[in-house]
Amino acid sequence: MSYTISTALLHALKDRGADRIFGLPGDFVLPFFRSIAESGILPLHTLSHEPSVGYAADAAARIGSTLGVATVTYGAGALNLVNAVAQAYAEKSPLVVISGGPGADEAKLGLSLHHQVKSLSSQFEIFREVTCAQCILCDPATAPAEIARVLDTAVSLSRPVYIEIPRDIADAACDPVPASVPAATDSDAARACAAEVLHRLLSASSPAILVGVEARRYGLEEKISELCSVLGLPVATSFMGRGLFAGRTLPLLGTYLGSAGDPHISTVIERADCLLMLGAIVCDTNFGVSGRKIDMRAAIRALDRSVVFGHHLYPDISLEALIEAMLDIAEPIGNPVPQKRAEYPRGLPDDDTALEPSHLPLALNDLFDDHGPMPIAADVGDSLFIGLEITDTQLIAPGYYASMGMAVPAGMAINAVTGRRPIVLVGDGAFQMTGWELGNCPTYGWTPIVIVLNNRSWEMLRSFQPEQRYHNLRDWHFADIAPSLGGKGARVKTCAELKHALEAALADCSRFHLIEVMLPRGKTSGSLRKFASAIRQISVMKDE
Ligand code: S1T
Ligand code: MG
């Protein structure tokens, strides 16, 4: 079989688990797009704006625990992607950015090219800051090794990478890309580390386990649930790790969110005298909103291929190697106390009660009880917090970096990857950013159920700063635009209307449904209220 740089790259992506490409073409990347379409190696989904391409590819990576791929043109296209890639970097999603680039002869002309910023390498420099490995494929002889190096780094570090293909080289003949080589872990070191971790857990009087996103990124949910079941210790997920273990038998307490979350879970995690943190990103939304704070000196942190406790550091131990080594020697620790699982509110009134944010979890928990759980994509704003009050299910949400606009493209990606209809929870402000992308659903047969929480407000910001009028938004009547985008819209104001709109959406799998839920300004879910007051308390403490 003969390869070009483009087809060698496409095969390498597929061999490493990528199953589709999201993109938006431009002249610098047209040769690569032609190869995508004509080779048929991976399916291509085009969207309408690059931020959405980035969010969708990132979500595909998250939901499939594999590489996501975003393909864009040089300059105007790629720079439009930077924020989405930054989010993927911060939240550890292995997003492969493929950008077209100027050809060698064009670069030699000495003229400024269209889409060029300061210099031809400005774009490369910008992406260096938001990716963990980069290359420009300027030589067919070195391209296969460069592609392997960059893609394998994305897989092993679970972070975005950048590949630029000069447009005059996309069709050049080259060798196939070497097969991936799993990053090596020293198994003796992993065993020694596992023994020390278990010894510390055994010697503690109230140990606990907190699991974060790396469990999903590295496809370790199964093994971690097995380990947790053997150990019999209380287990919670971080905010970012919410949705982990959905549908498994693991006795999970729920999601830890400091003083903004369930007080029982906060007590267990904050009072632990040895907290095993498995793949949890240490950030303010994960850990900062807490009055008491976790004692990091007594914690064991396995993250970013290293394990740290106290002043000890075991470098180069992947989470997988640690978990496997622990599973080999783990035994039950003490007599686990019966664990109290988080309980979620149910029972939406079937009457004309005016809708408030607290009704959304009732409606969705009832729906999932009746029809089984569905995956959820939640945007920033109250949607993120309403998501915390819904039964554990697969969830894609940018809980840390918190860029608005992800949920609609992420919901479309969930639909593409899993073939299941997702629920998208999105505020009116966030919907204004990327809601138009729904117009691409009919092309690919995607049928998400999109719930737009229309409070005519940037309500989350209002909860930090109540007095300002610039948080007010106009009423855009989002349900009315659904038919022209190829979907069905319903605008609901009462509990009964919401219930019936959800049932109607579920019964009609032929198109996307947009349910515009009218909510009052000045009201939020209980979870956002607690989060905002925890944040306010922390800033008061800092001021004092
Ligand atoms: N721009 C982007 C891309 N992401 C952001 N997170 C922000 C700005 C700041 C921001 C928030 S929350 C919020 C903004 C503008 C308002 C969200 O409004 P809406 O989607 O209507 O949801 P709700 O009314 O439920 O709050 C955060 C805190 O960073
Ligand atoms: Mg709003």
Coordinates of C-alpha atoms and ligand atoms in Angstrom, one line a residue:
M1 CA 0.0 0.0 0.0
S2 CA 1.3 3.5 -0.8
Y3 CA 0.9 6.4 1.6
T4 CA 0.9 10.2 1.3
I5 CA 1.6 12.4 4.3
S6 CA -2.2 12.9 4.6
T7 CA -3.2 9.2 4.4
A8 CA -0.3 8.2 6.7
L9 CA -1.5 10.7 9.3
L10 CA -5.1 9.5 8.9
H11 CA -4.1 5.8 9.4
A12 CA -2.0 6.8 12.4
L13 CA -4.9 8.6 14.0
K14 CA -7.2 5.6 13.4
D15 CA -4.7 3.1 14.7
R16 CA -4.4 5.2 17.9
G17 CA -8.2 5.2 18.4
A18 CA -9.5 8.3 16.7
D19 CA -12.8 7.4 15.1
R20 CA -13.9 10.7 13.3
I21 CA -12.8 14.2 12.4
F22 CA -14.5 17.5 13.1
G23 CA -13.4 20.3 10.8
L24 CA -14.0 23.5 8.9
P25 CA -11.9 23.8 5.7
G26 CA -10.0 26.8 4.2
D27 CA -7.6 27.0 1.2
F28 CA -4.5 26.1 3.2
V29 CA -6.0 22.8 4.3
L30 CA -8.0 21.9 1.2
P31 CA -5.5 19.2 0.0
F32 CA -5.8 17.4 3.4
F33 CA -9.6 17.7 3.4
R34 CA -9.6 16.1 0.0
S35 CA -7.6 13.2 1.3
I36 CA -10.0 12.9 4.3
A37 CA -13.0 12.7 2.0
E38 CA -11.5 10.6 -0.8
S39 CA -9.6 8.1 1.4
G40 CA -12.7 7.4 3.6
I41 CA -10.3 6.4 6.5
L42 CA -12.2 8.4 9.0
P43 CA -15.6 10.1 8.7
L44 CA -15.7 13.9 8.5
H45 CA -18.2 16.2 10.2
T46 CA -18.0 19.8 9.2
L47 CA -19.4 22.5 11.6
S48 CA -20.0 26.2 11.2
H49 CA -17.4 27.9 13.4
E50 CA -14.0 26.8 14.7
P51 CA -14.7 27.1 18.4
S52 CA -17.5 24.5 18.0
V53 CA -15.1 22.3 15.9
G54 CA -12.8 22.4 18.9
Y55 CA -15.5 21.7 21.5
A56 CA -17.0 18.8 19.5
A57 CA -13.6 17.2 18.9
D58 CA -12.7 17.6 22.6
A59 CA -16.0 16.1 23.6
A60 CA -15.5 13.1 21.2
A61 CA -12.2 12.5 22.9
R62 CA -13.8 12.7 26.4
I63 CA -16.7 10.5 25.7
G64 CA -14.7 7.9 23.8
S65 CA -11.6 8.0 26.0
T66 CA -9.5 8.4 22.8
L67 CA -8.0 11.0 20.5
G68 CA -10.4 13.7 19.2
V69 CA -9.4 15.4 16.0
A70 CA -10.1 19.0 14.9
T71 CA -9.0 20.1 11.4
V72 CA -8.9 23.7 10.4
T73 CA -7.2 26.1 8.1
Y74 CA -4.1 28.3 8.8
G75 CA -4.6 31.6 10.6
A76 CA -8.2 32.6 10.7
G77 CA -9.3 29.0 11.3
A78 CA -6.7 27.8 13.7
L79 CA -6.6 31.0 15.8
N80 CA -10.3 30.7 16.2
L81 CA -9.7 27.4 17.9
V82 CA -7.2 28.5 20.5
N83 CA -9.7 28.9 23.4
A84 CA -11.2 25.4 22.9
V85 CA -7.7 23.9 22.8
A86 CA -6.7 25.8 25.9
Q87 CA -9.7 24.3 27.6
A88 CA -8.8 20.8 26.4
Y89 CA -5.3 21.4 27.8
A90 CA -6.5 22.5 31.2
E91 CA -9.0 19.6 31.4
K92 CA -6.6 17.0 30.1
S93 CA -8.4 16.0 26.9
P94 CA -6.2 14.5 24.1
L95 CA -7.3 16.8 21.2
V96 CA -5.3 16.6 18.0
V97 CA -5.3 19.9 16.1
I98 CA -4.4 19.6 12.4
S99 CA -3.9 22.8 10.6
G100 CA -3.0 23.5 7.0
G101 CA -0.1 25.8 6.5
P102 CA 1.8 27.8 3.9
G103 CA 3.8 25.7 1.3
A104 CA 7.6 25.9 1.3
D105 CA 7.7 28.0 -1.9
E106 CA 5.1 30.5 -0.5
A107 CA 7.1 30.8 2.7
K108 CA 10.2 31.7 0.6
L109 CA 8.5 34.4 -1.4
G110 CA 9.0 36.8 1.4
L111 CA 5.5 38.3 0.9
S112 CA 3.0 38.4 3.7
L113 CA 0.4 35.7 3.1
H114 CA -3.3 36.0 3.8
H115 CA -4.1 34.8 7.3
Q116 CA -0.5 35.5 8.5
V117 CA -0.1 37.3 11.8
K118 CA 3.4 38.6 12.7
S119 CA 5.5 35.9 11.1
L120 CA 4.7 32.6 9.5
S121 CA 5.5 30.9 12.7
S122 CA 3.3 33.0 14.9
Q123 CA 0.6 30.3 14.8
F124 CA 3.0 27.6 15.8
E125 CA 4.2 29.7 18.7
I126 CA 0.7 30.4 19.9
F127 CA -0.2 26.7 19.8
R128 CA 3.0 25.7 21.6
E129 CA 1.5 27.4 24.7
V130 CA -1.7 25.3 24.7
T131 CA -0.5 21.9 23.5
C132 CA 2.0 19.4 24.9
A133 CA 3.7 18.4 21.6
Q134 CA 3.9 20.0 18.1
C135 CA 5.3 19.5 14.7
I136 CA 5.3 20.9 11.2
L137 CA 5.4 18.2 8.6
C138 CA 7.9 19.8 6.2
D139 CA 9.8 16.7 5.1
P140 CA 8.3 13.4 4.0
A141 CA 11.4 11.6 5.2
T142 CA 10.9 12.6 8.9
A143 CA 7.0 13.0 8.8
P144 CA 6.2 9.4 9.9
A145 CA 8.4 9.6 13.0
E146 CA 7.2 13.1 13.8
I147 CA 3.5 12.1 13.6
A148 CA 4.2 9.1 15.8
R149 CA 6.0 11.2 18.4
V150 CA 3.3 13.9 18.6
L151 CA 0.3 11.5 18.6
D152 CA 1.9 9.2 21.2
T153 CA 2.6 12.2 23.4
A154 CA -1.1 13.1 23.2
V155 CA -2.1 9.6 24.2
S156 CA 0.4 9.3 27.1
L157 CA -0.1 12.8 28.6
S158 CA -3.8 13.1 27.6
R159 CA -3.4 16.6 26.4
P160 CA -3.8 18.4 23.1
V161 CA -1.1 18.4 20.3
Y162 CA -0.6 20.4 17.2
I163 CA 0.3 19.2 13.7
E164 CA 0.7 21.6 10.8
I165 CA 0.7 20.3 7.2
P166 CA 2.2 22.7 4.6
R167 CA -0.3 22.7 1.8
D168 CA 2.2 21.7 -0.9
I169 CA 3.3 18.6 1.0
A170 CA -0.1 17.0 1.9
D171 CA 0.0 14.7 -1.1
A172 CA 3.8 13.9 -1.0
A173 CA 4.6 10.1 -0.8
C174 CA 5.9 8.9 2.6
D175 CA 6.3 5.8 4.7
P176 CA 3.5 4.6 7.0
V177 CA 3.7 5.9 10.6
P178 CA 5.2 3.4 13.0
A179 CA 2.8 1.7 15.4
S180 CA 2.3 3.4 18.8
V181 CA 4.7 2.5 21.6
P182 CA 3.1 2.6 25.0
A183 CA 5.1 4.9 27.3
A184 CA 7.2 2.7 29.5
T185 CA 6.6 2.4 33.2
D186 CA 9.1 0.7 35.5
S187 CA 7.0 -2.1 37.0
D188 CA 9.3 -2.5 40.1
A189 CA 8.8 1.1 40.8
A190 CA 5.0 0.8 40.3
R191 CA 4.9 -2.2 42.7
A192 CA 7.0 -0.4 45.4
C193 CA 4.8 2.7 45.0
A194 CA 1.6 0.6 45.3
A195 CA 2.8 -1.1 48.4
E196 CA 3.6 2.2 50.0
V197 CA 0.2 3.7 49.1
L198 CA -1.6 0.6 50.5
H199 CA 0.5 0.8 53.7
R200 CA -0.5 4.4 54.2
L201 CA -4.1 3.7 53.6
L202 CA -4.0 0.7 56.1
S203 CA -2.3 2.8 58.8
A204 CA -4.8 5.6 58.5
S205 CA -7.9 5.8 60.8
S206 CA -10.3 7.4 58.3
P207 CA -8.9 6.9 54.7
A208 CA -11.0 7.9 51.6
I209 CA -10.6 7.9 47.9
L210 CA -11.3 10.8 45.5
V211 CA -11.4 10.0 41.8
G212 CA -10.9 12.5 39.0
V213 CA -11.0 12.9 35.2
E214 CA -7.9 10.9 34.5
A215 CA -9.9 7.7 35.3
R216 CA -12.0 8.5 32.2
R217 CA -9.2 9.9 30.0
Y218 CA -7.2 6.7 30.4
G219 CA -10.2 4.3 30.3
L220 CA -9.6 3.1 33.8
E221 CA -13.1 3.2 35.3
E222 CA -13.5 -0.5 35.3
K223 CA -10.2 -1.2 37.0
I224 CA -10.6 1.6 39.5
S225 CA -14.1 0.4 40.5
E226 CA -12.6 -3.1 41.0
L227 CA -9.9 -1.6 43.2
C228 CA -12.3 0.5 45.2
S229 CA -14.6 -2.5 45.7
V230 CA -11.7 -4.6 47.1
L231 CA -10.5 -1.8 49.4
G232 CA -14.0 -1.0 50.7
L233 CA -13.2 2.6 51.4
P234 CA -15.6 5.6 50.9
V235 CA -15.2 6.9 47.3
A236 CA -16.3 10.2 45.8
T237 CA -15.5 11.9 42.5
S238 CA -14.2 15.4 42.0
F239 CA -16.4 18.1 40.3
M240 CA -14.5 17.4 37.1
G241 CA -14.9 13.7 37.6
R242 CA -18.6 13.8 37.9
G243 CA -20.2 11.1 35.7
L244 CA -17.5 8.6 36.3
F245 CA -18.7 5.2 37.2
A246 CA -22.2 6.0 36.0
G247 CA -24.2 2.7 35.9
R248 CA -21.5 0.7 37.8
T249 CA -22.1 -1.1 41.1
L250 CA -19.4 0.8 42.9
P251 CA -20.7 2.3 46.2
L252 CA -19.9 5.9 45.2
L253 CA -20.8 8.6 47.7
G254 CA -21.3 11.2 44.9
T255 CA -19.4 14.4 43.9
Y256 CA -17.2 16.3 46.3
L257 CA -17.7 20.1 46.1
G258 CA -16.5 21.5 49.4
S259 CA -18.9 23.7 51.2
A260 CA -21.0 24.0 48.0
G261 CA -21.8 20.3 48.0
D262 CA -23.3 17.5 50.0
P263 CA -22.2 18.1 53.6
H264 CA -21.8 14.3 54.2
I265 CA -19.4 13.9 51.3
S266 CA -17.5 17.0 52.3
T267 CA -17.0 15.7 55.8
V268 CA -15.8 12.3 54.6
I269 CA -13.3 13.8 52.2
E270 CA -12.1 16.7 54.3
R271 CA -11.7 14.6 57.5
A272 CA -9.8 11.8 55.8
D273 CA -6.4 11.4 57.4
C274 CA -5.2 9.8 54.2
L275 CA -6.9 10.8 51.0
L276 CA -6.0 8.8 47.9
M277 CA -6.6 11.2 45.0
L278 CA -6.6 9.2 41.7
G279 CA -6.2 11.4 38.7
A280 CA -8.0 14.4 40.1
I281 CA -6.9 17.9 38.8
V282 CA -6.1 20.1 41.8
C283 CA -8.0 23.3 40.9
D284 CA -10.3 25.8 42.6
T285 CA -13.6 24.4 41.3
N286 CA -12.5 20.9 42.3
F287 CA -11.1 21.8 45.7
G288 CA -11.1 25.5 46.4
V289 CA -14.6 26.1 47.4
S290 CA -14.1 24.6 50.8
G291 CA -13.9 26.3 54.2
R292 CA -11.9 23.5 55.8
K293 CA -9.7 22.4 52.8
I294 CA -8.2 19.1 52.2
D295 CA -4.9 18.3 54.1
M296 CA -2.7 17.9 51.1
R297 CA 0.3 16.8 53.3
A298 CA -1.7 13.7 54.3
A299 CA -3.0 13.2 50.7
I300 CA -1.6 10.8 48.1
R301 CA -1.8 12.4 44.7
A302 CA -1.6 10.3 41.5
L303 CA -1.7 12.7 38.6
D304 CA 0.2 13.5 35.4
R305 CA 2.2 10.2 35.5
S306 CA 3.6 10.7 38.9
V307 CA 2.6 9.8 42.5
V308 CA 3.3 12.3 45.3
F309 CA 2.8 11.9 49.1
G310 CA 4.4 14.2 51.6
H311 CA 7.8 14.9 50.3
H312 CA 8.0 11.6 48.3
L313 CA 7.7 11.6 44.6
Y314 CA 7.5 8.5 42.3
P315 CA 8.1 9.9 38.8
D316 CA 6.9 8.2 35.6
I317 CA 4.2 6.0 37.1
S318 CA 1.1 6.1 35.0
L319 CA -2.3 5.9 36.7
E320 CA -2.9 2.6 35.0
A321 CA 0.4 1.1 36.3
L322 CA -0.4 2.2 39.8
I323 CA -3.9 0.8 39.7
E324 CA -2.8 -2.5 38.3
A325 CA 0.0 -2.9 40.8
M326 CA -2.4 -2.0 43.7
L327 CA -4.9 -4.5 42.4
D328 CA -2.3 -7.3 42.5
I329 CA -1.7 -6.8 46.3
A330 CA -4.9 -5.0 47.5
E331 CA -6.9 -6.4 50.4
P332 CA -9.9 -5.1 52.2
I333 CA -9.1 -2.3 54.7
G334 CA -10.9 -2.4 58.0
N335 CA -14.7 -2.8 58.1
P336 CA -16.2 -0.2 55.8
V337 CA -19.1 1.7 57.3
P338 CA -22.3 1.4 55.3
Q339 CA -22.0 4.1 52.6
K340 CA -24.7 6.7 52.1
R341 CA -25.2 7.4 48.4
A342 CA -26.2 10.8 47.2
E343 CA -29.9 11.0 46.7
Y344 CA -31.4 13.0 43.9
P345 CA -34.6 14.9 43.9
R346 CA -37.6 13.6 42.0
G347 CA -41.3 14.2 41.5
L348 CA -42.0 17.1 39.1
P349 CA -45.5 18.5 39.7
D350 CA -47.8 17.8 36.7
D351 CA -49.6 21.1 37.0
D352 CA -49.3 24.8 36.0
T353 CA -46.7 25.7 38.6
A354 CA -44.3 28.3 37.1
L355 CA -40.9 26.8 36.3
E356 CA -37.9 27.6 38.4
P357 CA -34.3 26.2 38.1
S358 CA -35.0 23.6 40.9
H359 CA -37.6 21.9 38.7
L360 CA -35.1 20.8 36.0
P361 CA -33.5 18.1 38.1
L362 CA -36.9 16.8 39.1
A363 CA -38.0 16.7 35.5
L364 CA -34.8 14.9 34.3
N365 CA -34.6 12.5 37.2
D366 CA -38.2 11.5 36.5
L367 CA -37.5 11.1 32.8
F368 CA -34.4 8.9 33.5
D369 CA -36.4 6.8 36.0
D370 CA -39.0 6.1 33.3
H371 CA -36.9 5.8 30.2
G372 CA -33.3 5.0 31.5
P373 CA -30.5 7.5 31.9
M374 CA -29.2 9.5 29.0
P375 CA -25.8 11.1 28.5
I376 CA -25.7 14.8 29.3
A377 CA -23.7 17.8 28.0
A378 CA -23.8 20.7 30.3
D379 CA -22.7 24.3 29.6
V380 CA -21.2 26.9 32.0
G381 CA -23.7 28.8 34.1
D382 CA -26.5 27.3 36.1
S383 CA -26.6 24.3 33.7
L384 CA -23.4 23.1 35.3
F385 CA -24.9 23.1 38.8
I386 CA -28.2 21.7 37.7
G387 CA -26.2 18.9 36.2
L388 CA -25.0 18.1 39.8
E389 CA -28.5 17.4 41.0
I390 CA -29.3 14.8 38.3
T391 CA -28.7 11.1 38.8
D392 CA -25.2 10.0 37.9
T393 CA -25.0 9.5 34.2
Q394 CA -22.3 10.2 31.6
L395 CA -21.6 13.9 31.7
I396 CA -19.4 16.2 29.5
A397 CA -19.0 19.6 31.1
P398 CA -16.1 22.0 31.3
G399 CA -16.1 22.2 35.1
Y400 CA -12.7 23.6 35.5
Y401 CA -11.7 26.0 32.6
A402 CA -15.4 26.8 32.2
S403 CA -15.6 28.2 28.7
M404 CA -19.2 28.9 27.6
G405 CA -20.4 27.4 24.4
M406 CA -19.3 23.8 24.7
A407 CA -22.5 22.0 25.4
V408 CA -24.3 22.2 22.0
P409 CA -21.3 21.0 20.0
A410 CA -20.4 18.5 22.7
G411 CA -24.0 17.1 22.6
M412 CA -23.6 16.7 18.9
A413 CA -20.3 14.9 19.3
I414 CA -21.9 12.6 22.0
N415 CA -24.6 11.7 19.5
A416 CA -22.0 11.1 16.8
V417 CA -19.7 8.9 18.9
T418 CA -22.2 6.9 21.0
G419 CA -25.2 6.9 18.6
R420 CA -27.3 7.8 21.7
R421 CA -29.4 11.0 22.0
P422 CA -28.0 13.2 24.7
I423 CA -29.6 15.9 26.8
V424 CA -27.9 19.2 26.3
L425 CA -28.3 21.7 29.2
V426 CA -27.4 25.2 28.1
G427 CA -28.1 28.8 29.3
D428 CA -29.4 31.5 27.0
G429 CA -26.1 33.3 27.1
A430 CA -24.1 30.2 26.2
F431 CA -26.6 29.2 23.5
Q432 CA -26.1 32.6 21.9
M433 CA -22.5 31.6 21.3
T434 CA -22.8 28.2 19.6
G435 CA -26.5 27.3 19.4
W436 CA -26.5 27.8 15.6
E437 CA -24.5 24.7 15.2
L438 CA -27.8 22.7 15.7
G439 CA -28.4 23.6 12.0
N440 CA -25.8 20.9 11.2
C441 CA -27.7 18.1 13.0
P442 CA -29.9 17.1 10.1
T443 CA -26.8 16.6 7.8
Y444 CA -25.5 13.8 10.1
G445 CA -28.8 12.5 11.5
W446 CA -28.1 13.8 15.1
T447 CA -31.1 14.3 17.3
P448 CA -30.1 15.8 20.6
I449 CA -32.7 17.1 23.1
V450 CA -31.5 20.6 23.8
I451 CA -32.8 22.3 26.9
V452 CA -32.2 26.1 26.8
L453 CA -32.5 27.6 30.2
N454 CA -33.8 31.0 29.2
N455 CA -33.7 33.4 32.1
R456 CA -32.9 36.4 29.9
S457 CA -29.7 36.8 31.9
W458 CA -26.1 36.0 32.6
E459 CA -27.5 34.7 35.8
M460 CA -24.3 33.1 37.2
L461 CA -22.6 36.4 37.0
R462 CA -25.5 38.2 38.6
S463 CA -25.2 35.8 41.5
F464 CA -21.6 37.3 42.0
Q465 CA -22.6 40.8 41.3
P466 CA -26.4 41.3 41.8
E467 CA -26.6 45.1 41.2
Q468 CA -25.6 45.4 37.6
R469 CA -28.0 45.7 34.7
Y470 CA -25.6 44.6 32.0
H471 CA -26.3 41.0 33.1
N472 CA -29.8 41.3 31.5
L473 CA -30.2 39.7 28.1
R474 CA -33.1 40.2 25.7
D475 CA -35.6 37.4 25.1
W476 CA -34.5 35.8 21.8
H477 CA -37.4 33.3 21.5
F478 CA -35.0 30.4 20.8
A479 CA -37.8 27.8 20.3
D480 CA -38.9 29.7 17.2
I481 CA -35.6 29.2 15.4
A482 CA -35.6 25.4 15.8
P483 CA -37.8 24.7 12.7
S484 CA -35.6 26.7 10.3
L485 CA -32.5 24.8 11.6
G486 CA -34.3 21.5 11.0
G487 CA -35.5 20.7 14.5
K488 CA -38.6 21.1 16.6
G489 CA -39.0 23.8 19.2
A490 CA -41.2 24.2 22.3
R491 CA -41.3 27.1 24.7
V492 CA -42.4 26.0 28.2
K493 CA -43.4 28.0 31.2
T494 CA -45.0 25.5 33.6
C495 CA -44.0 22.2 35.1
A496 CA -46.7 20.3 33.1
E497 CA -45.6 21.9 29.8
L498 CA -41.9 20.9 30.5
K499 CA -42.9 17.3 31.3
H500 CA -45.0 17.0 28.1
A501 CA -42.3 18.7 26.0
L502 CA -39.7 16.1 27.3
E503 CA -42.0 13.2 26.6
A504 CA -42.8 14.5 23.1
A505 CA -39.0 15.0 22.4
L506 CA -38.3 11.5 23.5
A507 CA -41.1 10.1 21.3
D508 CA -39.8 11.8 18.1
C509 CA -36.4 10.5 17.1
S510 CA -36.6 12.1 13.6
R511 CA -34.9 15.5 14.5
F512 CA -33.4 17.5 17.3
H513 CA -35.7 19.1 19.8
L514 CA -35.1 22.5 21.4
I515 CA -37.0 23.0 24.6
E516 CA -36.8 26.6 25.7
V517 CA -37.4 26.6 29.4
M518 CA -38.6 30.1 30.6
L519 CA -37.1 30.9 34.0
P520 CA -37.3 34.0 36.2
R521 CA -34.3 36.3 36.5
G522 CA -32.7 36.3 39.9
K523 CA -33.3 32.6 40.7
T524 CA -30.7 29.8 40.5
S525 CA -30.5 26.1 41.5
G526 CA -29.6 25.4 45.1
S527 CA -26.2 24.1 44.1
L528 CA -25.2 27.4 42.3
R529 CA -26.6 29.3 45.3
K530 CA -24.3 27.4 47.7
F531 CA -21.4 27.6 45.3
A532 CA -21.7 31.4 44.9
S533 CA -22.0 31.9 48.7
A534 CA -18.9 29.7 49.2
I535 CA -17.0 31.8 46.7
R536 CA -18.2 35.0 48.4
Q537 CA -17.1 33.7 51.8
I538 CA -13.7 32.8 50.5
S539 CA -13.2 36.3 49.0
V540 CA -14.3 37.8 52.3
M541 CA -11.8 35.7 54.1
K542 CA -9.1 36.8 51.7
D543 CA -10.0 40.5 52.2
E544 CA -9.8 40.2 56.0
Ligands
S1T1 N1 -17.0 33.9 28.2 C1 -16.8 32.6 28.0 C2 -16.4 32.0 26.7 N2 -16.9 31.8 29.0 C3 -17.2 32.3 30.3 N3 -17.3 31.4 31.3 C4 -17.5 33.7 30.5 C5 -17.3 34.5 29.4 C6 -17.9 34.3 31.8 C7 -19.2 33.8 32.3 C8 -19.4 32.8 33.4 S1 -21.0 32.5 33.7 C9 -21.5 33.6 32.5 C10 -20.5 34.2 31.8 C11 -20.6 35.3 30.7 C12 -23.0 33.8 32.2 C13 -23.7 32.5 31.7 O1 -25.0 32.9 31.2 P1 -26.0 31.8 30.7 O2 -25.3 30.9 29.7 O3 -27.2 32.5 30.3 O4 -26.2 30.9 32.0 P2 -26.9 31.3 33.4 O5 -27.9 32.4 33.1 O6 -27.5 30.0 33.8 O7 -25.8 31.8 34.2 C14 -18.4 32.1 34.3 C15 -18.6 32.2 35.7 O8 -17.1 32.1 34.0
MG2 MG -29.0 32.8 31.3

